[in-house]
Short mmCIF file of N, CA and C in Angstrom, two decimals:
data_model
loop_
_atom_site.label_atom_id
_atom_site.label_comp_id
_atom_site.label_asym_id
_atom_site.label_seq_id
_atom_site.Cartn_x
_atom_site.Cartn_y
_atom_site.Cartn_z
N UNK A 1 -44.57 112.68 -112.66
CA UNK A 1 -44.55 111.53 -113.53
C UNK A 1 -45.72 111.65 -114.50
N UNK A 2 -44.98 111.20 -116.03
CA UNK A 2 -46.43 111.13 -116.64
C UNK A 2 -46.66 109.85 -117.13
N UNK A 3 -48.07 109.75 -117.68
CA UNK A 3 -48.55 108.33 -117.98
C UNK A 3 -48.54 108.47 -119.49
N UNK A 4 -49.11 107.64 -120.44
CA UNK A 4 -49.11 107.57 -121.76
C UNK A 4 -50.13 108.94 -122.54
N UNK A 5 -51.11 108.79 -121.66
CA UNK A 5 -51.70 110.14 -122.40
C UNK A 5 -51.04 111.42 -121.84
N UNK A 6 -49.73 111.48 -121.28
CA UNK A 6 -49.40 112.62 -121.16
C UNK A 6 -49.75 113.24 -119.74
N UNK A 7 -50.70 113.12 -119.25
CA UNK A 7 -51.24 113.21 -118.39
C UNK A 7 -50.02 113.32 -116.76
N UNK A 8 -50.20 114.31 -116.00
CA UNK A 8 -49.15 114.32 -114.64
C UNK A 8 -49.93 113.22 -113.86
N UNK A 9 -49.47 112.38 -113.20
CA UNK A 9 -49.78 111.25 -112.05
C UNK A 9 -49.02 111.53 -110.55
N UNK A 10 -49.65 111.72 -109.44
CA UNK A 10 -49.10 112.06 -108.44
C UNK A 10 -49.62 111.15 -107.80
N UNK A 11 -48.96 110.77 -106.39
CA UNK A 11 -48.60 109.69 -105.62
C UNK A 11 -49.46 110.40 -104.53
N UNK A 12 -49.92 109.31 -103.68
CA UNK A 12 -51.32 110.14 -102.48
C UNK A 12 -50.16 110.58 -101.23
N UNK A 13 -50.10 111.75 -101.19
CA UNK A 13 -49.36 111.90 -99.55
C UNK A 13 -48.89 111.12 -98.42
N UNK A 14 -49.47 110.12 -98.25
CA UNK A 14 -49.20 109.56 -97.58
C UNK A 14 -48.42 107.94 -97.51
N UNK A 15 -47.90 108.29 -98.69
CA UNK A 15 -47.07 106.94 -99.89
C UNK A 15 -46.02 107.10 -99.33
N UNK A 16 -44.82 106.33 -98.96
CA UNK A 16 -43.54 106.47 -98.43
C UNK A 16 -42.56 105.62 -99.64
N UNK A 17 -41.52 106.35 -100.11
CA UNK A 17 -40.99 105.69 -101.02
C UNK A 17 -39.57 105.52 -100.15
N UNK A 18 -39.08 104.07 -100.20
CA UNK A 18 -38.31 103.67 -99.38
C UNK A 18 -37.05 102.48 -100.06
N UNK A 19 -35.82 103.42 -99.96
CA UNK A 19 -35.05 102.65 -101.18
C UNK A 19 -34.57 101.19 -99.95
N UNK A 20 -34.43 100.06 -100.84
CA UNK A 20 -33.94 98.68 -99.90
C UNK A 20 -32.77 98.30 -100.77
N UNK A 21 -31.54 97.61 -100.26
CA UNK A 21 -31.05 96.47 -100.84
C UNK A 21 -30.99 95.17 -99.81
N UNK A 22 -31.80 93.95 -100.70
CA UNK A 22 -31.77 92.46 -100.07
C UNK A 22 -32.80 92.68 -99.17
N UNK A 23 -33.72 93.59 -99.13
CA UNK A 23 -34.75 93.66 -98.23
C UNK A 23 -34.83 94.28 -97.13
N UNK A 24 -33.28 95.27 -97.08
CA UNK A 24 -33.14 95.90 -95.85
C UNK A 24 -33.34 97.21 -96.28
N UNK A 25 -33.34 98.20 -95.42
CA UNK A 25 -33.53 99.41 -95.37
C UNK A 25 -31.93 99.78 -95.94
N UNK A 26 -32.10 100.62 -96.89
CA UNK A 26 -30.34 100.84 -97.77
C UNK A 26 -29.81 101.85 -97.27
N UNK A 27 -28.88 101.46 -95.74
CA UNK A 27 -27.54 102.47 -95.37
C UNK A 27 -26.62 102.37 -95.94
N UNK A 28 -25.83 103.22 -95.92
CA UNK A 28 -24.44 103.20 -96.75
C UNK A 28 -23.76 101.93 -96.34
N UNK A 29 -23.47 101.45 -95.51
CA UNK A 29 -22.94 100.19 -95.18
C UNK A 29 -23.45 98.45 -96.52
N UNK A 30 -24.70 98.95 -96.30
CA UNK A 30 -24.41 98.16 -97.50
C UNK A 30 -24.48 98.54 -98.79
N UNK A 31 -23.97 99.23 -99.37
CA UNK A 31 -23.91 99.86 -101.14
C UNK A 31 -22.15 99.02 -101.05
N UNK A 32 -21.23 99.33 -100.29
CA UNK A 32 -19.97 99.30 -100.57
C UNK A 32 -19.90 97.58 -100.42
N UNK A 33 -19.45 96.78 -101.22
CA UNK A 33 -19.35 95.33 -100.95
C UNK A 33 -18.53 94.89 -99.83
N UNK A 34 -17.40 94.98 -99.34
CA UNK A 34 -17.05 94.70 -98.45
C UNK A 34 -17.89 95.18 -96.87
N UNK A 35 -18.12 96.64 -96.71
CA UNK A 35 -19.01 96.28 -95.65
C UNK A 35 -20.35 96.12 -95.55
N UNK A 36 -21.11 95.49 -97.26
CA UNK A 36 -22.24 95.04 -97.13
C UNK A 36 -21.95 93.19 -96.24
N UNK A 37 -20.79 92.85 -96.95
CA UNK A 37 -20.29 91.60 -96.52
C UNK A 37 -20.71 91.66 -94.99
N UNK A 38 -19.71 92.48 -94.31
CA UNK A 38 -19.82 92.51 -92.78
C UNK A 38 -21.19 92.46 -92.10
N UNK A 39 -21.60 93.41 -92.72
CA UNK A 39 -22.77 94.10 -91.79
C UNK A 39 -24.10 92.84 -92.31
N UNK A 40 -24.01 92.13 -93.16
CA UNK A 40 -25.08 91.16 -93.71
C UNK A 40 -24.54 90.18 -92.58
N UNK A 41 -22.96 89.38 -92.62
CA UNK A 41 -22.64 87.99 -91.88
C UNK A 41 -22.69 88.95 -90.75
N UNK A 42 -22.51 89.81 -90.30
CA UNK A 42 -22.15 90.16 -88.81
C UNK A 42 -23.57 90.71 -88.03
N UNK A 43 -24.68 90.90 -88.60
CA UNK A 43 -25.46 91.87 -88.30
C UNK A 43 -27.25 91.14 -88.35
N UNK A 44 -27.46 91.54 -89.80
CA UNK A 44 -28.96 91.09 -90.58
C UNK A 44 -29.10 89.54 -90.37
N UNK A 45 -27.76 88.45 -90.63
CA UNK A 45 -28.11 87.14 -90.54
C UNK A 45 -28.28 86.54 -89.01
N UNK A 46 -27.28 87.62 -87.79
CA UNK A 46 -27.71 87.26 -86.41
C UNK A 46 -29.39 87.55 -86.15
N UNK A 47 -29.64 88.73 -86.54
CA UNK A 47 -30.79 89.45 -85.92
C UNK A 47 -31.80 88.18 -86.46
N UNK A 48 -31.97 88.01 -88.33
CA UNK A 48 -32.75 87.24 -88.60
C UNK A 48 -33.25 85.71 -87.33
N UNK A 49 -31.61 85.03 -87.36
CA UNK A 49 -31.37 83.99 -86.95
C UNK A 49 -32.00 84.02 -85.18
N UNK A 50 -32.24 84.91 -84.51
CA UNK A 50 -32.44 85.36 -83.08
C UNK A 50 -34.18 85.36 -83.57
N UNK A 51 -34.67 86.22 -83.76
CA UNK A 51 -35.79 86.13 -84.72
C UNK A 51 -36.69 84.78 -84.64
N UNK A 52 -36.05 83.87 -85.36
CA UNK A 52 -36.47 82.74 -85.79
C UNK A 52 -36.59 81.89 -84.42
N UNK A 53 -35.65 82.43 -84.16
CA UNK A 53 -35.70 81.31 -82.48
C UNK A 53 -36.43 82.05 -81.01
N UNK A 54 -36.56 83.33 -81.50
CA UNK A 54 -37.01 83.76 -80.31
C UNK A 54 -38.10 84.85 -80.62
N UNK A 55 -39.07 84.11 -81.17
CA UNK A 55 -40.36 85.53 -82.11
C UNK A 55 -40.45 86.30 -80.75
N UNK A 56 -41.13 85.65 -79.99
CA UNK A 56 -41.98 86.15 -78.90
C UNK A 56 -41.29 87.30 -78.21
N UNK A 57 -39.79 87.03 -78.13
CA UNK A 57 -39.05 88.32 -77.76
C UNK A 57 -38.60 89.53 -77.94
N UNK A 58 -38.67 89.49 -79.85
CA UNK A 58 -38.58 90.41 -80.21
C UNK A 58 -40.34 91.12 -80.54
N UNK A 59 -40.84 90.31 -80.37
CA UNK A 59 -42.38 91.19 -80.59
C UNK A 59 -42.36 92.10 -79.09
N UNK A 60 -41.67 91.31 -78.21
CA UNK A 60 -41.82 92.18 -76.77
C UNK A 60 -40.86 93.25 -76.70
N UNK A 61 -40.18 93.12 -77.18
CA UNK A 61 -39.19 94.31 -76.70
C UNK A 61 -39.46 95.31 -77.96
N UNK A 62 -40.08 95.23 -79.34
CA UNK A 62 -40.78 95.36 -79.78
C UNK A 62 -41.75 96.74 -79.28
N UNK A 63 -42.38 96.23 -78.36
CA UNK A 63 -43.37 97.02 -77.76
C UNK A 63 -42.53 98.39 -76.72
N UNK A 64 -41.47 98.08 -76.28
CA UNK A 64 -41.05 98.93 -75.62
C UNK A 64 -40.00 100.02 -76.32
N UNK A 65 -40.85 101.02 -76.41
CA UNK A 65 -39.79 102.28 -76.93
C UNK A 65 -38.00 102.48 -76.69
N UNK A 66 -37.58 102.14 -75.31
CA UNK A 66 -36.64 102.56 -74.84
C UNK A 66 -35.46 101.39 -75.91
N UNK A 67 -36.05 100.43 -76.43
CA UNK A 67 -35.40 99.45 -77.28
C UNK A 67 -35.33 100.05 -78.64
N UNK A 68 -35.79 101.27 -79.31
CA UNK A 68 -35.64 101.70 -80.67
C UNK A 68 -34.00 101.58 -80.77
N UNK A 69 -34.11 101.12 -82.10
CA UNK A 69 -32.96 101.21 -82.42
C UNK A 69 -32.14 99.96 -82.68
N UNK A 70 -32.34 99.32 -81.22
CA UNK A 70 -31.71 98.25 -80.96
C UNK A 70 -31.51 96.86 -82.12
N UNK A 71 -30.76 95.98 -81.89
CA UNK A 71 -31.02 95.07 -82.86
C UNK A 71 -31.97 93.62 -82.28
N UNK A 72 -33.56 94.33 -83.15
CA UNK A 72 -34.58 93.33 -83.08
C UNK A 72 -35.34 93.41 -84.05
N UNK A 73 -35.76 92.61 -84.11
CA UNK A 73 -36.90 92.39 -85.85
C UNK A 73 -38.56 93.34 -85.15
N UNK A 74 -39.07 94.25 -85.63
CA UNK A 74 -39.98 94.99 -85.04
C UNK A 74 -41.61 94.00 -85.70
N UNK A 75 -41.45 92.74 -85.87
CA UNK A 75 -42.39 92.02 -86.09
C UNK A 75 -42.88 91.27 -85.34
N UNK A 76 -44.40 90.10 -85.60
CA UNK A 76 -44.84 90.02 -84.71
C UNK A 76 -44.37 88.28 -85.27
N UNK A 77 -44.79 87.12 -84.16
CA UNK A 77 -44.25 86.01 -84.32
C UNK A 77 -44.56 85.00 -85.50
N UNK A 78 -45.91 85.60 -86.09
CA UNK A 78 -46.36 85.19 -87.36
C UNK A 78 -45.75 85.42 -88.77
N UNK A 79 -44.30 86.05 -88.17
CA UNK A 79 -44.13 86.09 -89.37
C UNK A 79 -42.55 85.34 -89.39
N UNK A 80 -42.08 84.01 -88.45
CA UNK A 80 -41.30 83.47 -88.57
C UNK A 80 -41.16 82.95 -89.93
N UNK A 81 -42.29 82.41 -90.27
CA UNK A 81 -42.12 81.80 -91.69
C UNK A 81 -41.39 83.01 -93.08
N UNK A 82 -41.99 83.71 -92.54
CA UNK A 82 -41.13 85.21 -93.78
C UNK A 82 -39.78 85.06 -93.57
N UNK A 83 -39.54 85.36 -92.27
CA UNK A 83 -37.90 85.64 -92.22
C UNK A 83 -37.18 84.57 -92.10
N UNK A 84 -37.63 83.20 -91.96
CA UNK A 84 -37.27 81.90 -92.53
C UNK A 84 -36.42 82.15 -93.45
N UNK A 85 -37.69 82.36 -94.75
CA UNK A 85 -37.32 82.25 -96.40
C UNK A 85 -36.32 83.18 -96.43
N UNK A 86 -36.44 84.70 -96.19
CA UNK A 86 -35.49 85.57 -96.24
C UNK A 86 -34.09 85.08 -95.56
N UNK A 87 -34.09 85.00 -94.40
CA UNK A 87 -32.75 83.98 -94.08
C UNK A 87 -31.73 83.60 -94.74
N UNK A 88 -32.55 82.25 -95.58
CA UNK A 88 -31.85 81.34 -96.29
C UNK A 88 -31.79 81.83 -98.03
N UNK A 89 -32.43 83.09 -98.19
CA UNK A 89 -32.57 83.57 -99.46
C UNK A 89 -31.41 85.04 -99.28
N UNK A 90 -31.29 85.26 -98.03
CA UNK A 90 -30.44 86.06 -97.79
C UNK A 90 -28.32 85.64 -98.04
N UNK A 91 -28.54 84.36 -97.28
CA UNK A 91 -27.20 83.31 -97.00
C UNK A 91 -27.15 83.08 -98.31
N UNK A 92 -28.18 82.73 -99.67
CA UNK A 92 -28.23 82.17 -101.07
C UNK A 92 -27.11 83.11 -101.77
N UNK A 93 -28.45 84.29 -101.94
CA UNK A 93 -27.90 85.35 -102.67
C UNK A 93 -26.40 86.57 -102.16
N UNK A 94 -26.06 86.43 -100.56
CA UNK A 94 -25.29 86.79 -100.52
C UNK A 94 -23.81 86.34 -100.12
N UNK A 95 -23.88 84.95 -100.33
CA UNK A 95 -22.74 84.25 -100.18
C UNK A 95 -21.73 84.38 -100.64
N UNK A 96 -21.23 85.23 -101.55
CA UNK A 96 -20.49 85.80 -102.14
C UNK A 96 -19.59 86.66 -101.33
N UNK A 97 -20.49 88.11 -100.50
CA UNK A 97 -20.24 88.98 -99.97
C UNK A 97 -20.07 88.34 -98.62
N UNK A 98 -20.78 87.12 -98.00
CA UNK A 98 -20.61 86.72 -96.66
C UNK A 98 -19.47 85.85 -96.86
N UNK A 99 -18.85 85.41 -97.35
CA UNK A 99 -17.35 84.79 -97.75
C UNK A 99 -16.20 85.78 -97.84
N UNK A 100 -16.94 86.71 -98.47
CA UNK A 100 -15.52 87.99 -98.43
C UNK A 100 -14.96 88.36 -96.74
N UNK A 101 -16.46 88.49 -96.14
CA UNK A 101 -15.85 89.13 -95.06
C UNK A 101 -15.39 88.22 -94.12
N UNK A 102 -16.04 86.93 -94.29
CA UNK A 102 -14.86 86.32 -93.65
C UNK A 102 -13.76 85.92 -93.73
N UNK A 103 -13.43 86.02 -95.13
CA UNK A 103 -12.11 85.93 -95.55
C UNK A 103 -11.48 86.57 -95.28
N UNK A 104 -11.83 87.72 -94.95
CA UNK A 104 -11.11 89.38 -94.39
C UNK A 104 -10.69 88.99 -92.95
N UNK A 105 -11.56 88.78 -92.16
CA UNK A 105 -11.27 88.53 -91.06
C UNK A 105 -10.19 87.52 -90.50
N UNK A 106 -10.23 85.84 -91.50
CA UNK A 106 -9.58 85.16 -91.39
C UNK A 106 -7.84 85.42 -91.60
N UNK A 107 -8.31 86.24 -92.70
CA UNK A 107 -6.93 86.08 -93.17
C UNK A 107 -5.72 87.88 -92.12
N UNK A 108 -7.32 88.59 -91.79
CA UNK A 108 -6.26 89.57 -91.15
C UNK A 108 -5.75 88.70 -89.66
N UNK A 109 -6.67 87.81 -89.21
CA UNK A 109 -6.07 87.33 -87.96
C UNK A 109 -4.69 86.66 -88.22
N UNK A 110 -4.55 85.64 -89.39
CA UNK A 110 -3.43 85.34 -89.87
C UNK A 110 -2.20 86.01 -89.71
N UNK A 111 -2.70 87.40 -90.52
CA UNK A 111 -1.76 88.64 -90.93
C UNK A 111 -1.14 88.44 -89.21
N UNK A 112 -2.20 89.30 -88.90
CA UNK A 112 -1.29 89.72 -87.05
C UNK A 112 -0.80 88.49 -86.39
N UNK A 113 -0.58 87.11 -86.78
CA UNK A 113 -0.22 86.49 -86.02
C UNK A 113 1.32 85.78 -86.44
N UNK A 114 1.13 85.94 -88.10
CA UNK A 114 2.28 85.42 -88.44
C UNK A 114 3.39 87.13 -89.01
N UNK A 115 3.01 88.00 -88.73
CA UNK A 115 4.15 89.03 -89.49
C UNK A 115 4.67 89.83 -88.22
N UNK A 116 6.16 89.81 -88.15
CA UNK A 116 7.03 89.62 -86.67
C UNK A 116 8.15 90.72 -87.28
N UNK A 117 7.67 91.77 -88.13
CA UNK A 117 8.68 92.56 -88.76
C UNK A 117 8.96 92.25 -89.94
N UNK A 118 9.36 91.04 -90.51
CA UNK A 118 10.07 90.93 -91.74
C UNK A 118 9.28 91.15 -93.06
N UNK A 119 9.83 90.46 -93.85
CA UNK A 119 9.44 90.46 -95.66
C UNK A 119 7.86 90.01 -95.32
N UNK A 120 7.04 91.22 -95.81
CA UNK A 120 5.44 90.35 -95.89
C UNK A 120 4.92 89.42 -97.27
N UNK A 121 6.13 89.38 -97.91
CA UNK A 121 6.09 88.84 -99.80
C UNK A 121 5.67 86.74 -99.59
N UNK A 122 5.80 86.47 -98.46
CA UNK A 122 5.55 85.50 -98.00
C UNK A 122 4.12 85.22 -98.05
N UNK A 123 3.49 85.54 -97.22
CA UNK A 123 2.31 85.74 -96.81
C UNK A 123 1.08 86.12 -97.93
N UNK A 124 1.92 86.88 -98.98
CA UNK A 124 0.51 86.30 -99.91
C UNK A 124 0.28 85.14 -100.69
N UNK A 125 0.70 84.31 -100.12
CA UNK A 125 -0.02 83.14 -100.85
C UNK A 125 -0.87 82.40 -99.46
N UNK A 126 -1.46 83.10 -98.51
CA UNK A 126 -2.08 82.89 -97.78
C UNK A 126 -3.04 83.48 -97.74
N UNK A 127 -3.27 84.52 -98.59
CA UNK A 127 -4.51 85.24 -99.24
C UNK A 127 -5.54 84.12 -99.60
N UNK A 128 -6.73 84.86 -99.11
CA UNK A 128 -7.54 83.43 -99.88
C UNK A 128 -8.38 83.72 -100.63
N UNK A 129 -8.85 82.89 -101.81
CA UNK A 129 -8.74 83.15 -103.20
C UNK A 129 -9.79 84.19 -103.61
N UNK A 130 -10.97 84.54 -102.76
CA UNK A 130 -11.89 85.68 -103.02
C UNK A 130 -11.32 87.00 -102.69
N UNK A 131 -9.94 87.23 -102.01
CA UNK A 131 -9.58 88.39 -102.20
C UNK A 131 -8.15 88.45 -102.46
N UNK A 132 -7.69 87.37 -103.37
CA UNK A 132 -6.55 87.43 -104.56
C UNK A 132 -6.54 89.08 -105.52
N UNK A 133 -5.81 89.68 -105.27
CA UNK A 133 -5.64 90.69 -106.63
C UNK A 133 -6.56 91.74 -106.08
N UNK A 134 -6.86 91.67 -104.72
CA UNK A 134 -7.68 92.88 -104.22
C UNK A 134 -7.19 93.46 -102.44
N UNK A 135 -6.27 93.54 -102.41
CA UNK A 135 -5.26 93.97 -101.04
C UNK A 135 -4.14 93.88 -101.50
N UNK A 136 -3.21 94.71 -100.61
CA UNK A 136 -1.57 94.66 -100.42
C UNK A 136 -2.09 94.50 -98.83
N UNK A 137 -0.39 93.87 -98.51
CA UNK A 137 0.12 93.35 -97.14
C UNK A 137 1.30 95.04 -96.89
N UNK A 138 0.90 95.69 -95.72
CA UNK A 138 1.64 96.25 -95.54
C UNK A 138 2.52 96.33 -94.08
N UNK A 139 3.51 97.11 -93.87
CA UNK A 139 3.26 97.61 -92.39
C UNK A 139 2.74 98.88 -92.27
N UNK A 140 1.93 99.37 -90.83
CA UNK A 140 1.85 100.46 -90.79
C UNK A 140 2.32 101.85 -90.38
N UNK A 141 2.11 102.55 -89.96
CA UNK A 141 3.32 103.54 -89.21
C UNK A 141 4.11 103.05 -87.72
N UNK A 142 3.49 102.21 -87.45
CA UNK A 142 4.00 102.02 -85.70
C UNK A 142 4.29 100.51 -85.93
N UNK A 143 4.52 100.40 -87.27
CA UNK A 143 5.50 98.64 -87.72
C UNK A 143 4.45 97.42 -87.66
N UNK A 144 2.78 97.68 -87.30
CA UNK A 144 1.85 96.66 -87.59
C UNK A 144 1.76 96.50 -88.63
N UNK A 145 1.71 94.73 -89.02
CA UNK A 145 0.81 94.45 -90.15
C UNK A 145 -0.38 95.14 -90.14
N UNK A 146 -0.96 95.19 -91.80
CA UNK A 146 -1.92 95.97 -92.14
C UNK A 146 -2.35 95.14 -93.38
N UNK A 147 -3.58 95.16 -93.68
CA UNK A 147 -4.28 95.09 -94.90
C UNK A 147 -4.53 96.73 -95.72
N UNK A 148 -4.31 96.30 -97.05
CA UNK A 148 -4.44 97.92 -97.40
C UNK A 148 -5.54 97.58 -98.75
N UNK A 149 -6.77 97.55 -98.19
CA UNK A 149 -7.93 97.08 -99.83
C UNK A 149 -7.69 98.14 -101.12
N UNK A 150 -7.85 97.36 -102.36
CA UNK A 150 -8.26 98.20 -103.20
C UNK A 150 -9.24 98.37 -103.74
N UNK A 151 -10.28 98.96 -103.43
CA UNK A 151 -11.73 99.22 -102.79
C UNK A 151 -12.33 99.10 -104.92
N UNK A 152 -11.43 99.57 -105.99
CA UNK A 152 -11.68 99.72 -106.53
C UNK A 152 -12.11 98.56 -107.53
N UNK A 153 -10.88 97.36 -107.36
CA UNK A 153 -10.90 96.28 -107.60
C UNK A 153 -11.80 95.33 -106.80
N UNK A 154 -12.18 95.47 -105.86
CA UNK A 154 -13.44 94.85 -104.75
C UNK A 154 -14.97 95.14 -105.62
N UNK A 155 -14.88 96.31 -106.04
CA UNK A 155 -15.83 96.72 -106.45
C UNK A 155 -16.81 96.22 -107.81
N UNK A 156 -14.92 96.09 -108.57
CA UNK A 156 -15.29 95.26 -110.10
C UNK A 156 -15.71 93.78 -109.81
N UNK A 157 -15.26 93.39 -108.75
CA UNK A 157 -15.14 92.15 -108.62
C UNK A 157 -16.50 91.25 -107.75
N UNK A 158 -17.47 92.31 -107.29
CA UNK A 158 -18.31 92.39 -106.09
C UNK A 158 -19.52 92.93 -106.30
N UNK A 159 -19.38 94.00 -106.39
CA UNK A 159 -20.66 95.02 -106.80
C UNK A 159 -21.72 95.26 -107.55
N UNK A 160 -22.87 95.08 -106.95
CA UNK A 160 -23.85 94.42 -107.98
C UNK A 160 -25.07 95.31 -107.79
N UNK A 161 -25.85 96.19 -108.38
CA UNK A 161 -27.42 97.20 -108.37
C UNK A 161 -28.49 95.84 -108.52
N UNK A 162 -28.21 94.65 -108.73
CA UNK A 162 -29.28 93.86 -108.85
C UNK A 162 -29.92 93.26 -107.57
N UNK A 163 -29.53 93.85 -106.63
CA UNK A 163 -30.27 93.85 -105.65
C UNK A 163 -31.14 95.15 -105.02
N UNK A 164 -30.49 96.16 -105.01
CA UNK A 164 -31.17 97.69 -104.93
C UNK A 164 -32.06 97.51 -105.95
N UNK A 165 -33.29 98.22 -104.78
CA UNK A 165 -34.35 98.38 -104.78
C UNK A 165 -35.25 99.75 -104.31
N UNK A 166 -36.78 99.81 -105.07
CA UNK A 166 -37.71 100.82 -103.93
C UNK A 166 -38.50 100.48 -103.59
N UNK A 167 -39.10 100.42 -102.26
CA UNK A 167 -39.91 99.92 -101.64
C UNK A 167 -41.38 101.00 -101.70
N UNK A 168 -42.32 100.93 -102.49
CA UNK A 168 -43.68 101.57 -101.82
C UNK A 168 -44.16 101.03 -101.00
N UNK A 169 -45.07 102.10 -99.96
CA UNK A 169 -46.10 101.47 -98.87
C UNK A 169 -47.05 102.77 -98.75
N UNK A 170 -47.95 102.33 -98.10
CA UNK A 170 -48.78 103.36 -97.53
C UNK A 170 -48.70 103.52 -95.95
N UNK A 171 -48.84 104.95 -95.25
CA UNK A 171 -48.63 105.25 -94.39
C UNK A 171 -49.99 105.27 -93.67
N UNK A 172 -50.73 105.14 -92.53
CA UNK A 172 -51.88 105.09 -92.15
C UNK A 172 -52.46 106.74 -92.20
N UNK A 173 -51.27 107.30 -92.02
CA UNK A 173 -52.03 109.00 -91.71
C UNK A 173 -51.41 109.84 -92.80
N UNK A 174 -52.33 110.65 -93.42
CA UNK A 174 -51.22 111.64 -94.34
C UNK A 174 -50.56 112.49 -94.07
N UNK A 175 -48.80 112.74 -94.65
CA UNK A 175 -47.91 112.97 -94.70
C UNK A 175 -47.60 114.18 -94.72
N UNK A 176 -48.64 115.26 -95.18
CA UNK A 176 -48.27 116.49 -96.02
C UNK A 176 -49.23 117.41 -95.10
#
């Protein structure tokens, strides 16, 4: 990188550049809108919500290695008030995507409960209105209803870089 006088600028070794969207660490799961939907209502808003009610537990399990991985907030209880705000700034800004997926869900339980073989031309007007003009109703090879997305139209309709992000930090020990 250079600066205005031209000049090369390098970053100290031990700098971690760390891409986020919405404040999370950015897996593929959430770039794609529909399973950012999921994995935000199904996932980030439990963990937060557990969190909030139970600091002390996740600072403890926290401490124990054999829990990597697991789903717990790796913070300590002082910082309920953070993941408060994030929470409800999370539910704000992604209500959009946390409506999709439950709409997905709602409406596939629908699907499997009302399609018994026949005409599925019925049934879309039971679509609900955030994913109008973005699925077909099908059957599948072994005669199940099916949802069939069109990931492409989800995308126009969903998909937003204004949340992706990079996160700098410093690492305590150097890197290199």
């Amino acid at each position: 990188m250079k600066n205005r006088e031209n000049k090369k600028l390098y970053l100290k070794g031990n700098v971690i550049i760390e891409p986020i969207i919405w404040n999370w660490y950015a897996w593929p799961y959430l770039i794609a809108p529909l399973t950012a939907g999921c994995s935000i209502a199904e996932s980030h808003i439990k963990i937060m919500e557990s969190f909030v009610e139970s600091a002390e537990i996740h600072e403890e399990i926290s401490k124990d290695s054999s829990f990597t991985g697991s789903s717990f907030m790796n913070l300590g209880k002082e910082h309920v008030n953070d993941i408060e705000k994030l929470l409800l700034k999370t539910k704000d800004e992604c209500k959009n995507l946390i409506s999709l997926s439950k709409d997905l869900k709602k409406f596939d339980k629908t699907l499997q409960e009302s399609a018994k073989g026949a005409s599925l031309e019925c049934l879309y007007k039971l679509v609900p209105t955030g994913l109008k003009g973005c699925l077909e109703i099908v059957y599948d090879l072994n005669s199940h209803p099916s949802i069939r997305l069109l990931e492409s139209i989800i995308y126009n309709k969903y998909y937003s870089r204004e949340r992706q992000q990079i996160s700098l930090f410093q690492c305590e020990e150097n890197l290199r």
